[in-house]
CSV table of N, CA and C and ligand atoms in Angstrom, one decimal:
chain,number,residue,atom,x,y,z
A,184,UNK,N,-109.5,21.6,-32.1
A,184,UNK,CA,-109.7,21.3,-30.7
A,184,UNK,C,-110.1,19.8,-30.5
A,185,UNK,N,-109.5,19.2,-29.8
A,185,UNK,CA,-109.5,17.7,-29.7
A,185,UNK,C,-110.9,17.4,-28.9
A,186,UNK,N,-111.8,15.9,-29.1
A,186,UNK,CA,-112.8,16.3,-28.8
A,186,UNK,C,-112.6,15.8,-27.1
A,187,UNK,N,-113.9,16.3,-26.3
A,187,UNK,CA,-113.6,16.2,-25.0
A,187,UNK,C,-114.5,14.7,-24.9
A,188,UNK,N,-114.3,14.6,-23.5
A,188,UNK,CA,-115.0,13.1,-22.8
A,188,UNK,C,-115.5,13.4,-21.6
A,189,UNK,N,-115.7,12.1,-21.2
A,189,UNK,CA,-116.4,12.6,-19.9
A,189,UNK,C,-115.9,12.7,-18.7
A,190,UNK,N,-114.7,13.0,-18.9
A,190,UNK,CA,-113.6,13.3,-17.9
A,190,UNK,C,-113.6,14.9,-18.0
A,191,UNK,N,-113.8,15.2,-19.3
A,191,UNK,CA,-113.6,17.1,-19.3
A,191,UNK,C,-115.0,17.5,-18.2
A,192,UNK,N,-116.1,16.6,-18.6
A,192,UNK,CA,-117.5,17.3,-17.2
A,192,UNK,C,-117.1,16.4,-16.1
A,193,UNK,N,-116.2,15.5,-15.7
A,193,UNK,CA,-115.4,15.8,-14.1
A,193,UNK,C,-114.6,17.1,-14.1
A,194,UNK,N,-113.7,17.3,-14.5
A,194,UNK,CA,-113.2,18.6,-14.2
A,194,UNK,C,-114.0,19.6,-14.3
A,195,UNK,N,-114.9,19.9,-14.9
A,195,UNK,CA,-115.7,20.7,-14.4
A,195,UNK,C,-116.8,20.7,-13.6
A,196,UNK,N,-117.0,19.8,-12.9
A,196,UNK,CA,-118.1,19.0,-12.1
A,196,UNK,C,-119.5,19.0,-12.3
A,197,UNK,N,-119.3,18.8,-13.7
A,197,UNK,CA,-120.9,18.8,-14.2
A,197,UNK,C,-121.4,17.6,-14.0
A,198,UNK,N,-120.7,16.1,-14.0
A,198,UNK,CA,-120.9,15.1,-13.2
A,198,UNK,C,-120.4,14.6,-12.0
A,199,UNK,N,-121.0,13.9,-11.1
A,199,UNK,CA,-120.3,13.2,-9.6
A,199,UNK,C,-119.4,12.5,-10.1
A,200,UNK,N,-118.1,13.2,-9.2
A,200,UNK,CA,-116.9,12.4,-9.1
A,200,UNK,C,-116.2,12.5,-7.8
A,201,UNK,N,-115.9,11.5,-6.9
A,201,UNK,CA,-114.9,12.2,-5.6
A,201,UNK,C,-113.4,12.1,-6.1
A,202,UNK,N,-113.4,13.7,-6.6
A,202,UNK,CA,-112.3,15.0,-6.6
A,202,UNK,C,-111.4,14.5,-6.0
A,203,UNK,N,-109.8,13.9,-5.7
A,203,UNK,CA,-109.3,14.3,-4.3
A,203,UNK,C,-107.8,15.5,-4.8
A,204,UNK,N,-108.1,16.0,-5.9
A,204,UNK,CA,-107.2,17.4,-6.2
A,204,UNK,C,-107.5,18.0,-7.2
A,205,UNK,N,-107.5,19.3,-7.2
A,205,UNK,CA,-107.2,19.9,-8.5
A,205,UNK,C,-107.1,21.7,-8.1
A,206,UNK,N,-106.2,21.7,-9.5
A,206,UNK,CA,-105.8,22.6,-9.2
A,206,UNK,C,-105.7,23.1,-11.1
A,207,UNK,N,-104.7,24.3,-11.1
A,207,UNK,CA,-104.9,24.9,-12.6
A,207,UNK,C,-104.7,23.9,-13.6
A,208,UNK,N,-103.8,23.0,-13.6
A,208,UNK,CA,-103.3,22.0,-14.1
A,208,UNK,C,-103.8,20.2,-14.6
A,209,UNK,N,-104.3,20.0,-13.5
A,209,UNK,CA,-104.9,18.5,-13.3
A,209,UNK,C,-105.7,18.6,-12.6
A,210,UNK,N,-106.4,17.3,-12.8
A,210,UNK,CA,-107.6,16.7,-11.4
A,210,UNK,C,-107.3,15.4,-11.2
A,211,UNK,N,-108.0,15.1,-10.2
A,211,UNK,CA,-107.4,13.3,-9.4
A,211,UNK,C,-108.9,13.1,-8.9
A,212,UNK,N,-109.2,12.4,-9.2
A,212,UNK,CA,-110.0,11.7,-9.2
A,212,UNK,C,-110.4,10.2,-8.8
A,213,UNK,N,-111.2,9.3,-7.9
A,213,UNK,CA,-111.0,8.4,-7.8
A,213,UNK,C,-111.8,7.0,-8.6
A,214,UNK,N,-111.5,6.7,-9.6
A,214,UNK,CA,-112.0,5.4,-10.5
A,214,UNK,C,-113.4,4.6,-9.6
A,215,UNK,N,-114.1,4.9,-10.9
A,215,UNK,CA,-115.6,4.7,-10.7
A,215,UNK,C,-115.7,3.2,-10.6
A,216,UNK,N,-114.2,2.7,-10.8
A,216,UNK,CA,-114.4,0.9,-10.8
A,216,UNK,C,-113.1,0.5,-10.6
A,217,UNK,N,-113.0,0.5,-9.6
A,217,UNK,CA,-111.7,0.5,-8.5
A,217,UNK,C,-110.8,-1.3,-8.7
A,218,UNK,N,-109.8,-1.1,-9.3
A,218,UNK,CA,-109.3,-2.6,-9.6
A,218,UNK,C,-108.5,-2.8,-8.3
A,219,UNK,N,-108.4,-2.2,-7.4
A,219,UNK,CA,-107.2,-1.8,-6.2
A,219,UNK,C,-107.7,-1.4,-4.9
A,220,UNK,N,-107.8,-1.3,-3.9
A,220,UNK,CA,-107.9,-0.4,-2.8
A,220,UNK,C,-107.5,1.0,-3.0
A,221,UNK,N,-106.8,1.5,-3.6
A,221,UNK,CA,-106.9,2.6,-3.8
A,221,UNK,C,-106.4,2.9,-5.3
A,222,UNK,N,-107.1,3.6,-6.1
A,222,UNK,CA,-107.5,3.9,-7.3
A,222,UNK,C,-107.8,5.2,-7.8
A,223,UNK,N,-106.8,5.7,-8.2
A,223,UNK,CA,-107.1,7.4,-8.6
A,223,UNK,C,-106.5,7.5,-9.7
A,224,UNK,N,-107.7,8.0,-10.4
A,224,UNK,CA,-106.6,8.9,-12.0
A,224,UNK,C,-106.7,10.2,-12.0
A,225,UNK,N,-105.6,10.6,-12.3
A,225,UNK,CA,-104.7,11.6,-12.7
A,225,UNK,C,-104.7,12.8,-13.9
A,226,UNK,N,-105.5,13.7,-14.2
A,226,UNK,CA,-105.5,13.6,-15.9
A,226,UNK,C,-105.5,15.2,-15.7
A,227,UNK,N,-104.7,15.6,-17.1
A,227,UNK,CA,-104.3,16.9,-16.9
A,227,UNK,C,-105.9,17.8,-17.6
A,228,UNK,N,-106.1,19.3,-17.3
A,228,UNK,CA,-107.1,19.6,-17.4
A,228,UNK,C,-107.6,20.1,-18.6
A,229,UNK,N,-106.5,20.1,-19.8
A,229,UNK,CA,-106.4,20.6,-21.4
A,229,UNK,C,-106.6,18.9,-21.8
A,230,UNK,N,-107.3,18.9,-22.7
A,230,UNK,CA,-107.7,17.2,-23.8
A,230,UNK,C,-106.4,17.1,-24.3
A,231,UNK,N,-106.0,15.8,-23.9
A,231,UNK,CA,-104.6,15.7,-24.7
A,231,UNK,C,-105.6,14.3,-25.1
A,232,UNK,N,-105.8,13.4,-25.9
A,232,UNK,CA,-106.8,12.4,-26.6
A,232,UNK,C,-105.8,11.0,-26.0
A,233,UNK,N,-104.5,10.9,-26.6
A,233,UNK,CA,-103.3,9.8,-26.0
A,233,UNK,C,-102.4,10.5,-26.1
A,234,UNK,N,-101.5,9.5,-25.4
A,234,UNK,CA,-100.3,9.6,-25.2
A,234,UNK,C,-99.7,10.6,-26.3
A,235,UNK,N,-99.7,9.4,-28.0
A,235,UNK,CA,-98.9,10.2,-28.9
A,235,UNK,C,-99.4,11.4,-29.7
A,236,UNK,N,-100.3,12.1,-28.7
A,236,UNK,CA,-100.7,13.5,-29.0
A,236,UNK,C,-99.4,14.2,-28.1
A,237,UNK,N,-99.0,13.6,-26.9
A,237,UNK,CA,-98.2,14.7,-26.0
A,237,UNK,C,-97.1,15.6,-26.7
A,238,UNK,N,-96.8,17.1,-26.9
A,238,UNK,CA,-95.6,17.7,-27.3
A,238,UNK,C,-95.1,18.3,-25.8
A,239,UNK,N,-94.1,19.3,-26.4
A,239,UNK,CA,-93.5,19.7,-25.3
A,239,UNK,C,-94.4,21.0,-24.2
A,240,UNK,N,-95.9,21.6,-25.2
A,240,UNK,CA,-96.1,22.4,-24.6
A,240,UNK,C,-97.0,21.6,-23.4
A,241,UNK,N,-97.3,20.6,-23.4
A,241,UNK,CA,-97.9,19.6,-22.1
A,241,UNK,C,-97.3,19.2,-20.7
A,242,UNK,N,-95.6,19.3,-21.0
A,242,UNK,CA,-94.9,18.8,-20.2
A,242,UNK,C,-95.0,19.6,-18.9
A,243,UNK,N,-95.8,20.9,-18.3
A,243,UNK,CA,-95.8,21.1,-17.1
A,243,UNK,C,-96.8,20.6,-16.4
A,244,UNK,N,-98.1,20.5,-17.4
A,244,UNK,CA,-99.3,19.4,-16.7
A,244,UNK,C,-98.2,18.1,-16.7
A,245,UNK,N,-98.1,17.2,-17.5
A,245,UNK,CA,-97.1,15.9,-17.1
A,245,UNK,C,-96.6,16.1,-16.2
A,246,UNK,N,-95.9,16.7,-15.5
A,246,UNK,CA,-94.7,17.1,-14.5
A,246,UNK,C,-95.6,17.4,-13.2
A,247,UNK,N,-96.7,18.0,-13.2
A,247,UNK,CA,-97.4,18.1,-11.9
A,247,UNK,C,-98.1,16.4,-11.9
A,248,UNK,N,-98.5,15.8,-12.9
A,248,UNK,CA,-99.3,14.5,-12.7
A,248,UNK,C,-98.5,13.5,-11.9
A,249,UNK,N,-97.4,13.7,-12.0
A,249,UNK,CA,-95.9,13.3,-11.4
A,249,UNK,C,-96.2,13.3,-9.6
A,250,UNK,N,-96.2,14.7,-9.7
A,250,UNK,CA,-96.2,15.6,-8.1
A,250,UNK,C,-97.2,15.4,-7.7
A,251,UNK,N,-98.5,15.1,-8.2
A,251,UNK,CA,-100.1,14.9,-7.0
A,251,UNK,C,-100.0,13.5,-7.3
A,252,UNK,N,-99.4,12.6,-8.0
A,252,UNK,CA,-99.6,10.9,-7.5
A,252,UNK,C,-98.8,10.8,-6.5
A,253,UNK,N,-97.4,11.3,-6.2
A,253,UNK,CA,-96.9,11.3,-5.0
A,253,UNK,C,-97.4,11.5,-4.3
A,254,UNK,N,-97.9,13.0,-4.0
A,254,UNK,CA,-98.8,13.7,-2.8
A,254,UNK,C,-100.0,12.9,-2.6
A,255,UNK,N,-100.8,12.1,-3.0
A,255,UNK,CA,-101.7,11.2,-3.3
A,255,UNK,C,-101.5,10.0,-2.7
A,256,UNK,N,-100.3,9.5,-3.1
A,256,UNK,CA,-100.1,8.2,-2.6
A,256,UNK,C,-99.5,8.1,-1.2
A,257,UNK,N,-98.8,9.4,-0.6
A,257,UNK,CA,-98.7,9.8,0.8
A,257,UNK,C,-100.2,9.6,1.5
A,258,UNK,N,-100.9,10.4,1.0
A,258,UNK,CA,-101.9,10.8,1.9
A,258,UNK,C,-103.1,9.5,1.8
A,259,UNK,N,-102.8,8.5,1.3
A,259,UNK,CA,-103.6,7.7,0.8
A,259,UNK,C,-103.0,6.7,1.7
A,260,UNK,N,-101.7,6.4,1.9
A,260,UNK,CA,-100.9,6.1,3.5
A,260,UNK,C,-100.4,4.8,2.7
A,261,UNK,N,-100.4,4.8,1.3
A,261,UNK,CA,-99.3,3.4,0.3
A,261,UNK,C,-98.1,3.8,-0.4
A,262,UNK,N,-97.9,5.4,0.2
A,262,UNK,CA,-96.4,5.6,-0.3
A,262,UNK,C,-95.6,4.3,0.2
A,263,UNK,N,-95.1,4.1,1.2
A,263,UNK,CA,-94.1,3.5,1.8
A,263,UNK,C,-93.9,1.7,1.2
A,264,UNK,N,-95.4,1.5,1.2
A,264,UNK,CA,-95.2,-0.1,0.8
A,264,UNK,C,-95.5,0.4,-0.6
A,265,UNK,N,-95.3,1.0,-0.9
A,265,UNK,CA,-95.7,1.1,-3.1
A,265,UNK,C,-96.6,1.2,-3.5
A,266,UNK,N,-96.6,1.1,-4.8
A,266,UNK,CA,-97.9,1.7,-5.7
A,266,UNK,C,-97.4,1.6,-6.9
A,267,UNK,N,-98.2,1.6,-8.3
A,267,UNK,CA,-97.9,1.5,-9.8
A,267,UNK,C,-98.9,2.4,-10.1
A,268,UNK,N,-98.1,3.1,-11.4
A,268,UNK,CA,-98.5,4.6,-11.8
A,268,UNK,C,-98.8,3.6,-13.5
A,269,UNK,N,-99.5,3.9,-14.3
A,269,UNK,CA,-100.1,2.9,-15.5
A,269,UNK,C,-101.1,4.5,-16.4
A,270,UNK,N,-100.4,4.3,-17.7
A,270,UNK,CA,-100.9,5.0,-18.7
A,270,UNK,C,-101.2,4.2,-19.8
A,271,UNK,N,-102.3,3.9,-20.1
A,271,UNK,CA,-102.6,2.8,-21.6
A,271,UNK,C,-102.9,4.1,-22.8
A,272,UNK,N,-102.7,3.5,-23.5
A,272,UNK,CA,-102.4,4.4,-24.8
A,272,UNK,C,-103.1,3.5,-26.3
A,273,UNK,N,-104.3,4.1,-26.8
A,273,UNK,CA,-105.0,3.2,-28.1
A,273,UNK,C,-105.3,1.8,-27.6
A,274,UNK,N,-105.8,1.2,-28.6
A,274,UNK,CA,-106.3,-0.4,-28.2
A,274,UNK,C,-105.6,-1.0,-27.9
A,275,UNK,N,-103.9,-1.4,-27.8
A,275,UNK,CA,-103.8,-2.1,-27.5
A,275,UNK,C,-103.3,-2.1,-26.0
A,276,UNK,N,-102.8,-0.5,-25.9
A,276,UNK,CA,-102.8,-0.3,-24.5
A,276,UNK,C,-103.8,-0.6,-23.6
A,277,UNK,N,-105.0,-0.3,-24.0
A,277,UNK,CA,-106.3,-1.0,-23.4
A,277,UNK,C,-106.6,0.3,-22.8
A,278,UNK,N,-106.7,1.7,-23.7
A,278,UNK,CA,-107.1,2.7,-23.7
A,278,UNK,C,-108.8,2.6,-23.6
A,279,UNK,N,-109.7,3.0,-22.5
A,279,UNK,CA,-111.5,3.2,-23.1
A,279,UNK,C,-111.4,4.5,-23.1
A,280,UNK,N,-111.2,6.0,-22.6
A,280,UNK,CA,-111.3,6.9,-22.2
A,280,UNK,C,-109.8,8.4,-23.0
A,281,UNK,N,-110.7,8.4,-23.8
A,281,UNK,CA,-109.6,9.3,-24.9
A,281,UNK,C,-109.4,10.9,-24.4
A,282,UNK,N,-108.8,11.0,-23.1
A,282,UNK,CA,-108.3,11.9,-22.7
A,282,UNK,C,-107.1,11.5,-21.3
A,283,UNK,N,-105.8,11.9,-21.6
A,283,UNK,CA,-104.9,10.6,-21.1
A,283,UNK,C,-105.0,10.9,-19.4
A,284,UNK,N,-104.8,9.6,-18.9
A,284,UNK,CA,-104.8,9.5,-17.5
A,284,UNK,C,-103.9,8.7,-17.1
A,285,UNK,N,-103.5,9.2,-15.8
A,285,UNK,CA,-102.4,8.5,-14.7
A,285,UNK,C,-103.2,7.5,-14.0
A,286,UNK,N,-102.9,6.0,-13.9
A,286,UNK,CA,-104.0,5.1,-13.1
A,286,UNK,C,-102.7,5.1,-11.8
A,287,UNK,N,-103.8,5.5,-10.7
A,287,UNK,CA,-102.4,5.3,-9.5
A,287,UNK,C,-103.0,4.4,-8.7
A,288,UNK,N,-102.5,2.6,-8.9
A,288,UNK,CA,-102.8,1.8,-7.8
A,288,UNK,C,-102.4,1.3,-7.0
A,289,UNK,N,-102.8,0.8,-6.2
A,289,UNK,CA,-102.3,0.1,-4.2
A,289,UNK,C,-103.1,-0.4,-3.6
A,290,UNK,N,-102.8,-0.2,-2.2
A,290,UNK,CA,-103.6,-1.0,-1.1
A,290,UNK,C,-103.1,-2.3,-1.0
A,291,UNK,N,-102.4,-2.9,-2.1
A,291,UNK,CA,-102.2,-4.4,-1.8
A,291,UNK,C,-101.2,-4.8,-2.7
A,292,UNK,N,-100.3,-5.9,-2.6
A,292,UNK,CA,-99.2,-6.2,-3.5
A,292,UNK,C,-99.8,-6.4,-5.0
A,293,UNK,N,-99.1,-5.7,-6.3
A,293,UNK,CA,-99.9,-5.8,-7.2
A,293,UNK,C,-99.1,-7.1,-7.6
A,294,UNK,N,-98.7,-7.6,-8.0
A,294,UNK,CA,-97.9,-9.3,-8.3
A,294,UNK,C,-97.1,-8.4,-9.8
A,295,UNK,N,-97.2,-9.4,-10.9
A,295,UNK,CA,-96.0,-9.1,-12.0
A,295,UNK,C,-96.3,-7.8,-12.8
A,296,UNK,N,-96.0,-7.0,-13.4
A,296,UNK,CA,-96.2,-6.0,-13.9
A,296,UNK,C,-97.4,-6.3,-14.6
A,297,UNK,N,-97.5,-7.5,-16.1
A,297,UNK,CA,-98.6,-7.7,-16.8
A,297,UNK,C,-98.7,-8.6,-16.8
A,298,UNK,N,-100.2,-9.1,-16.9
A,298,UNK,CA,-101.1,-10.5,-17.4
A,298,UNK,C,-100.8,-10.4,-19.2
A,299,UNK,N,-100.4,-11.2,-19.6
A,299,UNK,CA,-101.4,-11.3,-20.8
A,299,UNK,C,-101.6,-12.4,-21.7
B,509,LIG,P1,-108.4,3.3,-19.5
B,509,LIG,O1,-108.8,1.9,-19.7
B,509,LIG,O2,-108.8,4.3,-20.5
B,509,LIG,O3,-106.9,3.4,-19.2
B,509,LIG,O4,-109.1,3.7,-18.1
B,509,LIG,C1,-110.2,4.4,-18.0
B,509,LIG,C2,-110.7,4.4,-16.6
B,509,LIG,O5,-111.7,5.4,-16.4
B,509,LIG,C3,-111.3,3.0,-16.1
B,509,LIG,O6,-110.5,2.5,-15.1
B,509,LIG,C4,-112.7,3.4,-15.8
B,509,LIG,O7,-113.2,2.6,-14.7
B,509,LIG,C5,-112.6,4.9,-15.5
B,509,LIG,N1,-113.8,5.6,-15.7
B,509,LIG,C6,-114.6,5.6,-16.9
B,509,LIG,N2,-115.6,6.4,-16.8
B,509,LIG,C7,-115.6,7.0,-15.6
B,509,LIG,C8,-116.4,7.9,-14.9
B,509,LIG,O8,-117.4,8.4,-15.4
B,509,LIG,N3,-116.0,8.3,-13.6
B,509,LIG,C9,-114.9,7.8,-13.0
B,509,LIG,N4,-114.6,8.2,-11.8
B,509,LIG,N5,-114.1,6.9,-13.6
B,509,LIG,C10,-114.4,6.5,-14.9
């Protein structure tokens, strides 16, 4: 069993987080340190640690992480002008948080894909 983080006691709300979904599958959550006007991660509700842990039996959480950043970024009212969906993976991805998450940002033009 992969170990949990402190994303596993948001999904179970053993600590404060403002929630804005969840359901059997994922939670959405909005980033404790908002690089955006609007800032939500996404993270399915089984420990997947990164990325290259994902197999095939994950792919229906994946597939909904998909379907509430949409629904999310509707109701958040930056569908229309856009948004960037961002999964870092290990150090170099610039992974802190070893259970994988969808970063969904907006509010404002984000300029080139990467700094580096
Ligand atoms: P990473 O760098 O792993 O892709 O992103 C981890 C994200 O989780 C960061 O944007 C960080 O601000 C956020 N984060 C870390 N701890 C907490 C927490 O306890 N609550 C919330 N809401 N966000 C967190």
């Amino acid at each position: 069993m992969a170990d949990e983080t402190i994303f596993s006691k948001i999904i179970r709300r053993e600590i404060p987080a403002e929630i804005v979904f969840q359901d059997e599958l994922v939670t959405a959550f909005k980033d404790i340190s908002p690089r955006t006007p609007t800032h939500v991660l996404i993270i399915p509700n089984s420990v997947i640690p990164t990325c290259n842990d994902i197999s095939a039996e994950h792919e229906p959480a994946l597939g909904r992480m998909f379907t509430v950043a949409a629904k999310i970024a509707k109701e958040q009212g930056i569908a229309e002008d856009g948004y960037r969906l961002i999964m870092n993976c290990n150090s170099h991805g610039g992974q802190e948080v070893y259970h994988i998450h969808m970063h969904l940002l907006g509010g404002k033009p984000l300029g080139p894909m990467l700094s580096v």
